[in-house]
Amino acid sequence: MRTHLCEQLNQSHIDQTVTLAGWVLNRRDHGGVIFIDLRDRSGRIQVVADPDYPAPFAIADKSRNEYVLAVTGRVRARPEGTANDALATGKIEVIADHITLLSRSEPLPFQMDDDEIGEATRLKYRFLDLRRLVMQSTLRMRHKIISALRRFLDQREFVDIETPILTRSTPEGARDYLVPSRTYPGQFFALPQSPQLFKQLLMVSGFERYYQIARCFRDEDLRADRQPEFTQLDIEVSFMDEDEIIGLMEQMIRYCFKTILEVELPNPVPRITYADARSRYGIDRPDLRVSLELTEITDLMKGVEFKVFSGPANDANGRVAALNVPGGNKLSRAQIDQYTAFVAQYGARGLAYIKVNDAPAGREGLQSPILKFLPDDVLSEILSRTGAATGDLIFFGADQASVVNDALGALRLEVARDLNLIAPGWRPVWVVDFPLLEWSEQDQRWQSPHHPFTAPRTEHIALLKTDPGKVLSRAYDLVLNGSELGGGSIRIHQADLQQQVLRLLGVDAAQAEAKFGFLLRALKFGAPPHGGIAFGIDRLVALMCEVGSIRDVIAFPKTQKASCLLTEAPSTVDEKQLRELGLVVKKPRGYDAK
């Protein structure tokens, strides 16, 4: 239906007759001559309808935004003084000899060139939102990123293998999405939170190098970087240790950034232990673009009379830490109060601070309500350890270590955003040496920070019987600019060790057989050492496109309440379908469908 795409045309096509097809981005009537910006997937070009050509002029006159047209005409240079250097086709235009109206459009709910469209409107009319050039560009970028990842893996003999969508529910992790079975009344499939068990089975099956662009489903509370259904690049390999896997994945991510963005990432990517990340940054996915770090001062506070500090300092699970903010002295009391309210969201009961007005002057150069509680030698050591200088401000956290880490870790990023302390560029880092197990006070049992198939470090296996809390895992996460891009581990490939870890997690032999029997059986039949990783495709694309939400890089996303405004899903189903499944719907008390 056409000879060219709009942005394929340039000055070399002048005097050629071409046929284009696309949408009317806008229409302008200038004293009888009608100008139409015609848009297709490549971009746009200006079409001119002259009244000297009555037939095409009549159709152009009736055309409105988002009408679909086919245009045949001659390419010419724009008259002197009318070129638009902001457009790729800004030096040429097409004089229409013939226009065919292919489809009409009703009045639009928003203008296609509007940058301030509400998200609810965008999602309800997603088919229109996706026509906008910014969305076209983003989804094409997503395609290029996935293609680059595939190329890298294909060239290294990885095999793309699909795994089941309808599987069984397993414990741990987020809530499953359940699918009732018609043929087995009262029983349910679960949608996979990841292909974890199947990719391990593929290693037992001898494929050695597997990958998949996998759809995954988790029924969890949502935020800007979470969706109930999402896409991950799932990878598993045999006969590689963690250093080899980390090295290969570094190559892949560097290849992707070099190919798509022409950006050279560090080689090698630096590594930091989980313990150091929590200690220095308060979080296990540190944004290294921010140079601020937490300073340990627990030992300094054990003997002070200030119970707010000495209490946590003398608690085996407590911590006192400081966060020095360069130039923070200019923060007003109102701003500090806002930060106090901010850290309260993370469990902090307050936010002590010291303003450094004149560092060399010691106590006399400091300003804070807590100065009277701290001796001179302690104040001097705080200034020395934090490196605080005149004009800085020091925040303090004192509580259980987990609360201090969460609160100051979040404050570190909040202050950096507010004071423009985030450096430009890309700062990847591997986080390693995660604990294999974490104790849950609420449930009074051990839990797995990653998943129960993560292998412990070989030299720590004996500690599983004597001191499980000290066991480190063979897990690794790749973090980029504060976002977790991917996480993986070496897996347990011995059935007896897997059963031992499951017992520690409170899964007895009967439960293990019911939930994981197929995996445990497979591990008894010559399972090779193996490990893998999964990368969040949506997060990776959002980062590389520099957008704030993964909803902007997914064609048809859900809202933060896990609904689809376009299709109005979820929805009710008719009684016949429910009867076939043996289901009766009982809405929770107080439930409001609105």
Coordinates of C-alpha atoms in Angstrom, one line a residue:
M1 CA 0.0 0.0 0.0
R2 CA 3.0 2.3 0.2
T3 CA 6.4 2.8 -1.4
H4 CA 8.2 4.3 1.6
L5 CA 7.9 5.0 5.3
C6 CA 7.6 8.7 6.2
E7 CA 11.1 9.1 7.7
Q8 CA 12.8 7.1 4.9
L9 CA 12.3 10.2 2.7
N10 CA 15.0 12.8 2.5
Q11 CA 16.4 15.4 0.0
S12 CA 17.6 12.6 -2.3
H13 CA 13.9 11.8 -3.1
I14 CA 13.1 15.3 -4.4
D15 CA 10.9 15.1 -7.6
Q16 CA 10.1 11.5 -7.0
T17 CA 6.5 10.3 -6.7
V18 CA 5.9 8.3 -3.5
T19 CA 3.0 6.7 -1.7
L20 CA 2.8 6.9 2.1
A21 CA 0.3 5.5 4.6
G22 CA -0.3 6.5 8.2
W23 CA -2.2 8.6 10.7
V24 CA -3.0 12.3 10.8
L25 CA -1.0 13.7 13.7
N26 CA -2.4 17.2 13.1
R27 CA -4.0 19.2 10.4
R28 CA -3.5 22.9 9.7
D29 CA -5.4 25.2 7.3
H30 CA -3.3 28.1 6.2
G31 CA -5.2 30.3 3.9
G32 CA -6.7 27.6 1.8
V33 CA -3.6 25.4 1.7
I34 CA -4.0 22.4 4.1
F35 CA -0.9 21.0 5.8
I36 CA -1.1 17.5 7.3
D37 CA 1.6 15.9 9.5
L38 CA 1.4 12.3 8.5
R39 CA 2.7 9.8 11.1
D40 CA 3.7 6.1 10.7
R41 CA 6.0 3.8 12.7
S42 CA 9.1 5.5 11.4
G43 CA 8.2 9.1 12.3
R44 CA 6.4 11.9 10.4
I45 CA 6.4 14.1 7.3
Q46 CA 4.5 17.1 6.1
V47 CA 1.9 16.6 3.4
V48 CA 0.6 19.6 1.5
A49 CA -2.9 19.6 -0.1
D50 CA -3.3 22.4 -2.6
P51 CA -6.8 23.6 -3.8
D52 CA -5.5 23.3 -7.3
Y53 CA -5.9 19.5 -6.8
P54 CA -9.6 19.4 -5.8
A55 CA -10.0 15.7 -5.1
P56 CA -7.1 15.2 -2.6
F57 CA -7.9 18.7 -1.2
A58 CA -11.5 17.7 -0.4
I59 CA -10.3 14.7 1.6
A60 CA -7.6 16.6 3.4
D61 CA -10.3 19.3 4.3
K62 CA -12.5 16.6 5.9
S63 CA -9.6 14.8 7.7
R64 CA -9.1 15.1 11.4
N65 CA -6.5 13.9 13.9
E66 CA -5.9 10.1 13.8
Y67 CA -7.7 9.6 10.5
V68 CA -5.8 6.9 8.5
L69 CA -4.8 8.1 5.0
A70 CA -2.9 6.8 2.0
V71 CA -1.1 9.7 0.2
T72 CA 0.5 9.6 -3.3
G73 CA 2.4 12.7 -4.3
R74 CA 5.7 14.3 -5.3
V75 CA 8.5 15.1 -2.9
R76 CA 9.8 18.6 -3.0
A77 CA 12.0 20.9 -0.9
R78 CA 10.2 23.1 1.5
P79 CA 10.1 26.7 0.5
E80 CA 12.9 28.9 1.8
G81 CA 12.4 29.9 5.4
T82 CA 9.9 27.1 6.2
A83 CA 12.3 24.2 7.0
N84 CA 12.0 22.6 10.4
D85 CA 15.5 21.5 11.6
A86 CA 13.9 19.7 14.6
L87 CA 12.4 17.0 12.3
A88 CA 14.3 14.4 10.3
T89 CA 12.1 15.2 7.4
G90 CA 12.0 19.0 8.1
K91 CA 13.6 20.0 4.8
I92 CA 11.1 18.3 2.5
E93 CA 7.4 17.8 2.1
V94 CA 5.0 15.8 -0.1
I95 CA 2.6 17.6 -2.5
A96 CA -0.5 15.3 -2.6
D97 CA -1.8 14.2 -6.0
H98 CA -4.1 11.6 -4.5
I99 CA -5.4 10.9 -1.0
T100 CA -7.4 7.9 0.1
L101 CA -9.3 7.9 3.4
L102 CA -8.7 4.5 4.9
S103 CA -10.3 4.9 8.3
R104 CA -12.0 7.7 10.4
S105 CA -11.4 8.4 14.0
E106 CA -13.8 9.7 16.7
P107 CA -12.7 12.7 18.7
L108 CA -9.7 11.7 20.8
P109 CA -9.7 11.5 24.7
F110 CA -6.3 13.2 24.6
Q111 CA -4.0 14.9 22.1
M112 CA -1.3 12.6 20.8
D113 CA 1.4 15.3 21.3
D114 CA 0.4 16.0 24.9
D115 CA 3.1 15.2 27.4
E116 CA 0.8 15.6 30.5
I117 CA -1.8 12.8 30.0
G118 CA -3.0 11.2 33.2
E119 CA -1.9 7.6 33.7
A120 CA -5.5 6.4 34.1
T121 CA -6.5 7.8 30.8
R122 CA -3.4 6.4 29.1
L123 CA -4.1 2.9 30.4
K124 CA -7.8 3.0 29.5
Y125 CA -6.9 4.0 26.0
R126 CA -3.6 2.2 25.8
F127 CA -4.1 1.4 22.1
L128 CA -4.0 5.2 21.5
D129 CA -1.2 5.8 24.0
L130 CA 1.0 3.2 22.2
R131 CA 0.7 5.3 19.0
R132 CA 2.6 8.1 20.5
L133 CA 6.2 8.3 19.3
V134 CA 7.6 8.1 22.8
M135 CA 5.8 4.8 23.4
Q136 CA 6.7 3.5 20.0
S137 CA 10.4 4.3 20.7
T138 CA 10.3 2.7 24.1
L139 CA 8.8 -0.6 23.0
R140 CA 11.2 -0.7 20.0
M141 CA 14.0 -0.2 22.4
R142 CA 12.7 -3.1 24.5
H143 CA 12.7 -5.3 21.4
K144 CA 16.3 -4.3 20.6
I145 CA 17.5 -5.0 24.2
I146 CA 15.9 -8.5 24.2
S147 CA 17.3 -9.2 20.8
A148 CA 20.8 -8.3 22.0
L149 CA 20.5 -10.5 25.0
R150 CA 19.3 -13.4 22.8
R151 CA 22.2 -12.9 20.4
F152 CA 24.7 -13.0 23.1
L153 CA 23.3 -16.2 24.6
D154 CA 22.7 -17.9 21.2
Q155 CA 26.3 -17.3 20.2
R156 CA 27.4 -19.1 23.4
E157 CA 25.3 -22.3 22.7
F158 CA 22.5 -21.5 25.2
V159 CA 19.2 -23.3 24.3
D160 CA 15.9 -21.4 24.5
I161 CA 13.4 -23.8 26.2
E162 CA 9.9 -23.0 27.3
T163 CA 8.6 -24.2 30.7
P164 CA 5.0 -24.7 31.8
I165 CA 2.7 -21.9 32.8
L166 CA 0.2 -24.1 34.5
T167 CA 2.2 -25.8 37.4
R168 CA 1.7 -26.6 41.1
S169 CA 1.7 -24.2 44.0
T170 CA 4.8 -24.3 46.1
P171 CA 5.6 -22.5 49.4
E172 CA 7.9 -19.5 50.0
G173 CA 8.0 -16.3 48.1
A174 CA 5.0 -14.2 47.2
R175 CA 1.4 -15.4 46.9
D176 CA 0.6 -17.6 43.9
Y177 CA -2.0 -16.8 41.3
L178 CA -4.2 -19.9 41.3
V179 CA -6.1 -21.5 38.4
P180 CA -9.0 -23.9 39.3
S181 CA -9.0 -27.2 37.4
R182 CA -12.3 -28.3 35.7
T183 CA -11.1 -31.9 35.2
Y184 CA -9.9 -32.3 38.8
P185 CA -12.6 -30.5 40.9
G186 CA -11.2 -28.8 44.1
Q187 CA -7.6 -28.8 42.8
F188 CA -5.7 -25.9 41.4
F189 CA -2.8 -25.1 39.1
A190 CA -0.6 -22.1 40.0
L191 CA 0.9 -19.7 37.6
P192 CA 4.8 -19.7 38.0
Q193 CA 6.5 -17.1 40.1
S194 CA 9.6 -18.2 38.1
P195 CA 10.7 -21.3 36.2
Q196 CA 13.1 -22.1 39.1
L197 CA 12.3 -25.8 39.5
F198 CA 11.9 -26.6 35.8
K199 CA 15.2 -25.0 34.9
Q200 CA 17.0 -27.1 37.5
L201 CA 15.3 -30.2 36.0
L202 CA 16.7 -29.1 32.6
M203 CA 20.1 -29.2 34.1
V204 CA 19.5 -32.7 35.4
S205 CA 18.3 -33.5 31.9
G206 CA 21.7 -32.6 30.5
F207 CA 21.1 -29.4 28.5
E208 CA 23.8 -27.6 30.4
R209 CA 23.0 -24.1 29.0
Y210 CA 19.4 -22.9 29.1
Y211 CA 17.6 -19.6 28.8
Q212 CA 14.1 -18.3 28.4
I213 CA 12.4 -15.0 28.1
A214 CA 9.9 -16.1 30.7
R215 CA 6.5 -14.8 31.9
C216 CA 6.2 -14.8 35.6
F217 CA 3.3 -14.1 38.0
R218 CA 3.3 -12.9 41.6
D219 CA 0.3 -11.8 43.7
E220 CA 2.0 -9.2 45.7
D221 CA 1.6 -5.5 46.6
L222 CA 2.7 -3.4 43.7
R223 CA 4.9 -0.3 43.2
A224 CA 6.6 1.5 40.3
D225 CA 9.0 -1.4 39.6
R226 CA 6.5 -4.3 40.2
Q227 CA 3.7 -5.8 38.2
P228 CA 1.6 -8.9 38.8
E229 CA 2.8 -10.4 35.5
F230 CA 6.3 -9.6 34.4
T231 CA 9.1 -10.8 32.2
Q232 CA 12.5 -12.1 33.1
L233 CA 15.5 -13.4 31.3
D234 CA 15.9 -16.8 33.0
I235 CA 19.3 -18.5 32.7
E236 CA 20.7 -21.8 34.1
V237 CA 24.1 -23.5 33.5
S238 CA 25.9 -26.6 34.6
F239 CA 29.5 -27.1 35.5
M240 CA 30.2 -23.4 36.3
D241 CA 30.9 -21.9 39.7
E242 CA 29.7 -18.5 40.8
D243 CA 32.7 -16.6 39.6
E244 CA 32.3 -18.1 36.1
I245 CA 28.6 -17.3 36.0
I246 CA 29.2 -13.8 37.3
G247 CA 31.9 -13.2 34.7
L248 CA 29.7 -14.5 31.8
M249 CA 26.7 -12.3 32.9
E250 CA 29.0 -9.3 33.2
Q251 CA 30.0 -9.8 29.6
M252 CA 26.3 -10.1 28.6
I253 CA 25.2 -6.9 30.3
R254 CA 28.3 -5.0 29.0
Y255 CA 27.5 -6.3 25.5
C256 CA 23.9 -5.1 25.8
F257 CA 24.8 -1.6 27.0
K258 CA 27.5 -1.2 24.4
T259 CA 25.2 -2.4 21.6
I260 CA 22.1 -0.5 22.5
L261 CA 23.4 2.7 24.2
E262 CA 27.1 2.7 23.2
V263 CA 28.0 2.8 26.9
E264 CA 31.1 1.1 28.3
L265 CA 30.3 -0.5 31.7
P266 CA 33.1 -1.2 34.1
N267 CA 35.2 -4.3 33.5
P268 CA 35.2 -6.0 35.9
V269 CA 32.1 -4.9 37.7
P270 CA 33.0 -4.3 41.4
R271 CA 31.7 -6.6 44.1
I272 CA 30.6 -5.9 47.6
T273 CA 29.5 -8.3 50.3
Y274 CA 26.0 -8.2 51.7
A275 CA 27.3 -7.4 55.1
D276 CA 29.4 -4.4 53.8
A277 CA 26.4 -3.2 51.7
R278 CA 24.1 -3.1 54.7
S279 CA 26.8 -1.6 56.9
R280 CA 27.9 1.1 54.5
Y281 CA 24.7 1.9 52.6
G282 CA 21.9 0.4 54.8
I283 CA 20.6 -1.5 51.9
D284 CA 21.5 -4.6 49.8
R285 CA 21.1 -2.9 46.5
P286 CA 23.2 0.2 46.9
D287 CA 23.1 3.1 44.5
L288 CA 26.9 3.8 44.0
R289 CA 26.2 7.1 42.2
V290 CA 25.6 8.5 45.7
S291 CA 28.9 8.8 47.6
L292 CA 27.3 9.2 51.0
E293 CA 28.0 6.3 53.4
L294 CA 26.8 5.2 56.9
T295 CA 29.5 5.4 59.6
E296 CA 29.6 2.9 62.4
I297 CA 29.7 4.6 65.9
T298 CA 28.1 1.9 68.0
D299 CA 31.2 1.5 70.1
L300 CA 31.4 5.2 70.8
M301 CA 28.0 5.2 72.4
K302 CA 28.2 2.3 74.8
G303 CA 29.3 4.5 77.7
V304 CA 27.4 7.8 77.1
E305 CA 24.5 8.8 79.4
F306 CA 22.2 9.4 76.5
K307 CA 19.9 6.3 76.7
V308 CA 18.6 6.9 73.1
F309 CA 22.1 6.0 71.9
S310 CA 23.5 3.9 74.7
G311 CA 20.5 1.5 74.8
P312 CA 20.9 0.3 71.2
A313 CA 24.7 0.4 71.5
N314 CA 24.6 -2.1 74.3
D315 CA 22.0 -4.3 72.6
A316 CA 23.5 -7.3 70.7
N317 CA 21.0 -6.6 67.9
G318 CA 21.3 -2.8 68.1
R319 CA 23.3 -0.3 66.1
V320 CA 24.1 3.4 66.2
A321 CA 25.2 4.9 62.9
A322 CA 25.9 8.3 61.4
L323 CA 25.2 9.8 58.0
N324 CA 27.3 12.8 57.1
V325 CA 25.6 15.1 54.5
P326 CA 28.0 17.5 52.7
G327 CA 26.5 21.0 52.6
G328 CA 23.6 19.8 54.8
N329 CA 24.1 22.6 57.3
K330 CA 21.8 24.7 55.1
L331 CA 18.8 22.5 55.8
S332 CA 16.1 24.3 57.8
R333 CA 14.4 22.9 60.9
A334 CA 11.3 22.3 58.8
Q335 CA 13.2 20.3 56.3
I336 CA 14.8 18.2 59.1
D337 CA 11.3 17.6 60.5
Q338 CA 10.2 16.3 57.1
Y339 CA 13.2 13.9 57.1
T340 CA 12.2 12.8 60.6
A341 CA 8.7 12.0 59.3
F342 CA 10.3 10.2 56.3
V343 CA 12.4 7.8 58.4
A344 CA 9.4 7.0 60.6
Q345 CA 8.0 5.1 57.7
Y346 CA 11.0 2.7 58.2
G347 CA 10.4 2.2 61.9
A348 CA 12.7 5.0 63.2
R349 CA 11.5 6.7 66.4
G350 CA 13.3 9.9 65.7
L351 CA 16.2 11.5 63.8
A352 CA 18.9 13.1 65.8
Y353 CA 21.3 15.5 64.0
I354 CA 24.3 17.8 64.5
K355 CA 25.0 20.8 62.3
V356 CA 28.7 21.5 61.7
N357 CA 29.0 25.3 61.7
D358 CA 32.8 25.4 62.4
A359 CA 34.5 22.0 62.5
P360 CA 37.9 23.2 63.8
A361 CA 36.1 24.8 66.8
G362 CA 35.0 21.5 68.2
R363 CA 31.9 21.6 70.5
E364 CA 31.6 25.3 70.1
G365 CA 31.3 25.0 66.3
L366 CA 28.5 22.5 66.5
Q367 CA 24.7 23.0 66.8
S368 CA 22.3 20.3 68.1
P369 CA 19.9 19.5 70.9
I370 CA 21.9 16.4 71.7
L371 CA 25.3 18.0 72.3
K372 CA 24.8 18.2 76.0
F373 CA 24.6 14.4 76.2
L374 CA 27.8 13.7 74.4
P375 CA 31.3 14.2 75.8
D376 CA 34.0 16.1 73.9
D377 CA 36.1 13.0 73.0
V378 CA 33.0 11.3 71.5
L379 CA 32.1 14.4 69.5
S380 CA 35.7 14.7 68.3
E381 CA 35.7 11.0 67.2
I382 CA 32.3 11.4 65.4
L383 CA 33.8 14.3 63.4
S384 CA 36.9 12.3 62.6
R385 CA 35.1 9.1 61.5
T386 CA 32.5 10.8 59.4
G387 CA 34.9 13.3 57.8
A388 CA 32.5 16.1 58.6
A389 CA 33.6 19.5 57.6
T390 CA 32.3 23.0 58.1
G391 CA 28.9 23.4 56.4
D392 CA 28.0 19.7 56.8
L393 CA 25.2 18.0 58.8
I394 CA 25.3 14.7 60.5
F395 CA 22.2 12.5 60.9
F396 CA 22.1 9.7 63.5
G397 CA 20.2 6.4 63.7
A398 CA 19.9 4.4 66.9
D399 CA 17.7 1.3 67.2
Q400 CA 17.7 -2.3 66.1
A401 CA 20.3 -2.7 63.4
S402 CA 17.6 -3.6 60.8
V403 CA 15.7 -0.4 61.6
V404 CA 18.8 1.8 61.5
N405 CA 19.9 0.3 58.2
D406 CA 16.5 0.6 56.5
A407 CA 15.9 4.2 57.8
L408 CA 19.3 5.7 57.1
G409 CA 19.6 3.7 53.9
A410 CA 16.4 5.3 52.6
L411 CA 17.4 8.7 54.0
R412 CA 20.7 8.6 52.2
L413 CA 18.9 8.4 48.9
E414 CA 16.2 10.9 49.8
V415 CA 18.8 13.5 50.8
A416 CA 20.9 12.8 47.8
R417 CA 17.9 13.4 45.5
D418 CA 16.9 16.6 47.3
L419 CA 20.5 18.1 47.3
N420 CA 21.5 16.9 43.8
L421 CA 24.2 14.6 45.2
I422 CA 23.5 11.8 42.6
A423 CA 26.3 11.6 40.1
P424 CA 25.5 10.9 36.4
G425 CA 26.3 7.7 34.7
W426 CA 25.9 3.9 35.3
R427 CA 27.3 2.3 38.4
P428 CA 26.8 -1.5 38.5
V429 CA 27.9 -3.6 41.5
W430 CA 27.6 -7.3 42.4
V431 CA 26.4 -8.0 45.9
V432 CA 27.6 -11.4 47.2
D433 CA 27.9 -13.5 50.4
F434 CA 24.2 -13.2 51.4
P435 CA 23.1 -15.1 54.5
L436 CA 21.6 -18.5 53.6
L437 CA 18.9 -18.1 56.3
E438 CA 17.3 -15.3 58.2
W439 CA 15.4 -15.8 61.5
S440 CA 11.8 -14.5 61.5
E441 CA 10.8 -13.3 65.0
Q442 CA 7.2 -13.2 63.8
D443 CA 7.1 -16.8 62.6
Q444 CA 9.7 -18.1 64.9
R445 CA 11.5 -20.0 62.2
W446 CA 14.3 -19.7 59.6
Q447 CA 13.4 -18.3 56.2
S448 CA 15.3 -18.1 52.9
P449 CA 16.2 -14.6 51.7
H450 CA 16.4 -15.9 48.1
H451 CA 14.8 -19.4 47.8
P452 CA 15.2 -22.7 49.4
F453 CA 17.3 -24.2 46.6
T454 CA 20.2 -21.8 47.1
A455 CA 23.4 -23.6 48.0
P456 CA 25.4 -22.8 51.1
R457 CA 29.1 -22.1 50.9
T458 CA 30.8 -25.4 51.0
E459 CA 32.9 -24.6 54.0
H460 CA 29.8 -23.6 55.9
I461 CA 27.7 -26.8 55.4
A462 CA 28.7 -28.1 58.9
L463 CA 27.3 -24.9 60.4
L464 CA 23.8 -25.9 59.3
K465 CA 23.7 -28.2 62.3
T466 CA 25.4 -26.0 64.8
D467 CA 24.9 -22.3 63.9
P468 CA 22.6 -21.8 60.9
G469 CA 22.5 -18.0 61.2
K470 CA 26.2 -17.9 60.3
V471 CA 25.9 -19.8 57.1
L472 CA 26.6 -17.8 53.9
S473 CA 25.1 -18.7 50.6
R474 CA 26.5 -18.9 47.1
A475 CA 24.0 -16.2 45.9
Y476 CA 24.8 -13.1 43.9
D477 CA 22.7 -10.0 42.8
L478 CA 23.6 -7.5 40.1
V479 CA 22.6 -4.0 41.1
L480 CA 22.6 -1.0 38.8
N481 CA 22.0 2.5 40.0
G482 CA 20.2 1.2 43.1
S483 CA 17.9 -1.2 41.2
E484 CA 18.3 -5.0 41.4
L485 CA 18.7 -6.1 37.8
G486 CA 19.2 -9.7 38.5
G487 CA 19.6 -12.3 41.2
G488 CA 20.9 -15.8 41.2
S489 CA 22.9 -18.5 42.9
I490 CA 24.6 -21.8 42.7
R491 CA 21.9 -24.4 43.5
I492 CA 21.9 -27.4 45.8
H493 CA 22.4 -30.4 43.6
Q494 CA 22.5 -33.1 46.3
A495 CA 19.2 -34.5 47.5
D496 CA 20.3 -35.0 51.1
L497 CA 21.6 -31.5 51.5
Q498 CA 18.4 -30.1 49.9
Q499 CA 16.3 -32.1 52.4
Q500 CA 18.5 -30.7 55.3
V501 CA 17.9 -27.1 54.2
L502 CA 14.2 -27.7 53.8
R503 CA 14.0 -29.1 57.4
L504 CA 15.7 -26.0 58.7
L505 CA 13.0 -24.0 56.9
G506 CA 10.3 -25.9 58.7
V507 CA 9.4 -28.2 55.7
D508 CA 9.2 -31.7 57.1
A509 CA 9.7 -34.9 55.0
A510 CA 6.0 -35.3 54.2
Q511 CA 5.7 -31.6 53.1
A512 CA 8.9 -31.9 51.1
E513 CA 7.6 -34.9 49.2
A514 CA 4.2 -33.3 48.6
K515 CA 5.7 -30.0 47.3
F516 CA 9.1 -30.8 45.9
G517 CA 9.1 -34.6 45.5
F518 CA 9.7 -34.4 41.7
L519 CA 12.8 -32.2 42.3
L520 CA 14.2 -34.4 45.1
R521 CA 13.8 -37.5 43.0
A522 CA 15.6 -35.8 40.1
L523 CA 18.5 -34.9 42.3
K524 CA 19.1 -38.6 43.0
F525 CA 19.7 -39.4 39.4
G526 CA 23.1 -37.8 38.6
A527 CA 22.4 -34.1 39.0
P528 CA 25.3 -32.0 37.9
P529 CA 26.5 -29.0 39.8
H530 CA 24.6 -26.0 38.5
G531 CA 23.5 -22.4 39.0
G532 CA 21.8 -19.6 37.3
I533 CA 20.4 -16.1 37.4
A534 CA 17.2 -14.2 36.4
F535 CA 17.2 -10.6 35.1
G536 CA 14.2 -8.4 35.3
I537 CA 13.6 -7.4 31.7
D538 CA 11.1 -4.7 32.6
R539 CA 13.4 -3.1 35.1
L540 CA 16.4 -3.3 32.7
V541 CA 14.4 -1.6 29.9
A542 CA 13.0 1.0 32.2
L543 CA 16.6 1.9 33.4
M544 CA 18.0 2.0 29.9
C545 CA 15.1 4.1 28.6
E546 CA 15.4 6.3 31.7
V547 CA 11.7 6.2 32.6
G548 CA 10.4 6.1 36.2
S549 CA 8.0 3.2 36.0
I550 CA 8.1 -0.2 34.4
R551 CA 4.5 0.4 33.3
D552 CA 6.0 2.7 30.6
V553 CA 7.9 -0.1 29.1
I554 CA 5.2 -2.8 29.1
A555 CA 2.7 -2.7 26.2
F556 CA -0.4 -3.5 28.4
P557 CA 0.4 -3.1 32.1
K558 CA -1.8 -3.4 35.1
T559 CA -2.4 -0.5 37.5
Q560 CA -1.0 -0.4 41.0
K561 CA -4.1 -2.2 42.2
A562 CA -3.5 -5.0 39.7
S563 CA -6.3 -4.2 37.4
C564 CA -6.4 -3.6 33.6
L565 CA -8.3 -0.4 32.8
L566 CA -8.3 -1.3 29.1
T567 CA -10.1 -4.6 29.3
E568 CA -11.6 -4.0 32.8
A569 CA -10.0 -7.1 34.1
P570 CA -10.4 -8.8 36.6
S571 CA -14.1 -9.3 36.0
T572 CA -16.9 -11.6 37.1
V573 CA -17.7 -14.8 35.2
D574 CA -21.0 -16.4 34.6
E575 CA -22.6 -19.0 36.9
K576 CA -22.2 -21.8 34.3
Q577 CA -18.4 -21.4 34.3
L578 CA -18.3 -21.4 38.2
R579 CA -20.5 -24.5 38.3
E580 CA -18.2 -26.3 35.9
L581 CA -15.3 -25.6 38.2
G582 CA -17.2 -26.4 41.3
L583 CA -16.7 -22.9 42.7
V584 CA -18.9 -20.6 44.7
V585 CA -17.9 -16.9 45.1
K586 CA -18.0 -15.6 48.6
K587 CA -16.9 -11.9 48.9
P588 CA -15.0 -10.8 52.0
R589 CA -17.0 -8.9 54.6
G590 CA -16.9 -5.2 53.8
Y591 CA -15.8 -5.8 50.2
D592 CA -16.6 -3.0 47.8
A593 CA -16.3 -3.8 44.1
K594 CA -15.7 -0.1 43.4

